[in-house]
Coordinates of C-alpha atoms in Angstrom, one line a residue:
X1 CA -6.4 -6.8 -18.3
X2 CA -3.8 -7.3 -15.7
X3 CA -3.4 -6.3 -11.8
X4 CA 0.2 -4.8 -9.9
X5 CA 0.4 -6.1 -7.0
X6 CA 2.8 -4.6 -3.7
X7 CA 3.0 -6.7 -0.8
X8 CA 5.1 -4.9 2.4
X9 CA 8.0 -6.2 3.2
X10 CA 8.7 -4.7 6.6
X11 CA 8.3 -0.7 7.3
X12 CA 11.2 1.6 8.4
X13 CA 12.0 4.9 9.8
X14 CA 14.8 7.3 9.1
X15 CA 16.5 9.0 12.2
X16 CA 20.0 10.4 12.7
X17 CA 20.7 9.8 9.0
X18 CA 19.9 6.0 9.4
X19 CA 17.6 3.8 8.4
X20 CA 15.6 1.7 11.0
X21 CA 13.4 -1.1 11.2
X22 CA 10.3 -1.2 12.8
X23 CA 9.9 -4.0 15.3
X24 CA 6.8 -6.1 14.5
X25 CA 5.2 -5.0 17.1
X26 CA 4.8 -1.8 16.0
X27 CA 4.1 -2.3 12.7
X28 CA 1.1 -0.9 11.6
X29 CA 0.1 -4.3 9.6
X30 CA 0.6 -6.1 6.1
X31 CA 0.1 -3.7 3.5
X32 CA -0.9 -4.5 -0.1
X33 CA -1.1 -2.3 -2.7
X34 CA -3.0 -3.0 -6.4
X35 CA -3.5 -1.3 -9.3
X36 CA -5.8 -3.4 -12.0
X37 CA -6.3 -2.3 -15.6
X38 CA -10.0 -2.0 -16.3
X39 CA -9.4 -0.7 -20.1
X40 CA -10.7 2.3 -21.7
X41 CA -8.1 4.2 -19.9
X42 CA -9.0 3.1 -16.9
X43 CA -7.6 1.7 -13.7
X44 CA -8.6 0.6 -10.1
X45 CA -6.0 1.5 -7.4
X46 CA -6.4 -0.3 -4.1
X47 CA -4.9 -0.4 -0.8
X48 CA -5.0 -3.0 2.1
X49 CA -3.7 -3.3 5.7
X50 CA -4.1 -6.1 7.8
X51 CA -3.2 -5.8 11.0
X52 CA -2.4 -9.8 12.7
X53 CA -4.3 -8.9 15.9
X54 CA -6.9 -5.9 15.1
X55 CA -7.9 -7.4 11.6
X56 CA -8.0 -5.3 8.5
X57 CA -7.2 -1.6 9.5
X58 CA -8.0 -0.2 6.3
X59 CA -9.4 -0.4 2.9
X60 CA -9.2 2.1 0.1
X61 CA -10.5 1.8 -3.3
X62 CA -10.8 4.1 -6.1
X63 CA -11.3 4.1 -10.1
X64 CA -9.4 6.5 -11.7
X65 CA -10.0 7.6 -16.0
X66 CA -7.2 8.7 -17.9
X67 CA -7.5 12.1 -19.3
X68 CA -5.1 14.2 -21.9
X69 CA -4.3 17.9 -20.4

């Protein structure tokens, strides 16, 4: 089984019909986003931030099951 893994890269705002950057020092964190195969149609989706001076921020973690509609 295999894991997707999204690291941030900086985060931005749009304003004005621009795009900004967000200073460090107002960003919100690192944020890292998996998704891991677990087989049998299913997956774990999780989602990290880590802020440098207030530690991690949050932590989300779910298991989702494929289903046919």
């Amino acid at each position: 089984s295999g894991t997707l893994v999204f690291r941030s890269a900086g985060y931005f705002f749009h304003a004005f019909g621009r795009r900004w950057r967000l200073p460090g020092f107002m960003s919100p964190g690192a944020m890292t986003v998996a998704h891991r195969e677990l087989g049998e149609g299913r997956f774990e989706f999780t989602l990290d931030i880590n802020h440098p001076v207030f530690g991690k921020l949050i932590h989300q973690s779910a298991a989702f099951r494929e289903t046919t509609i």
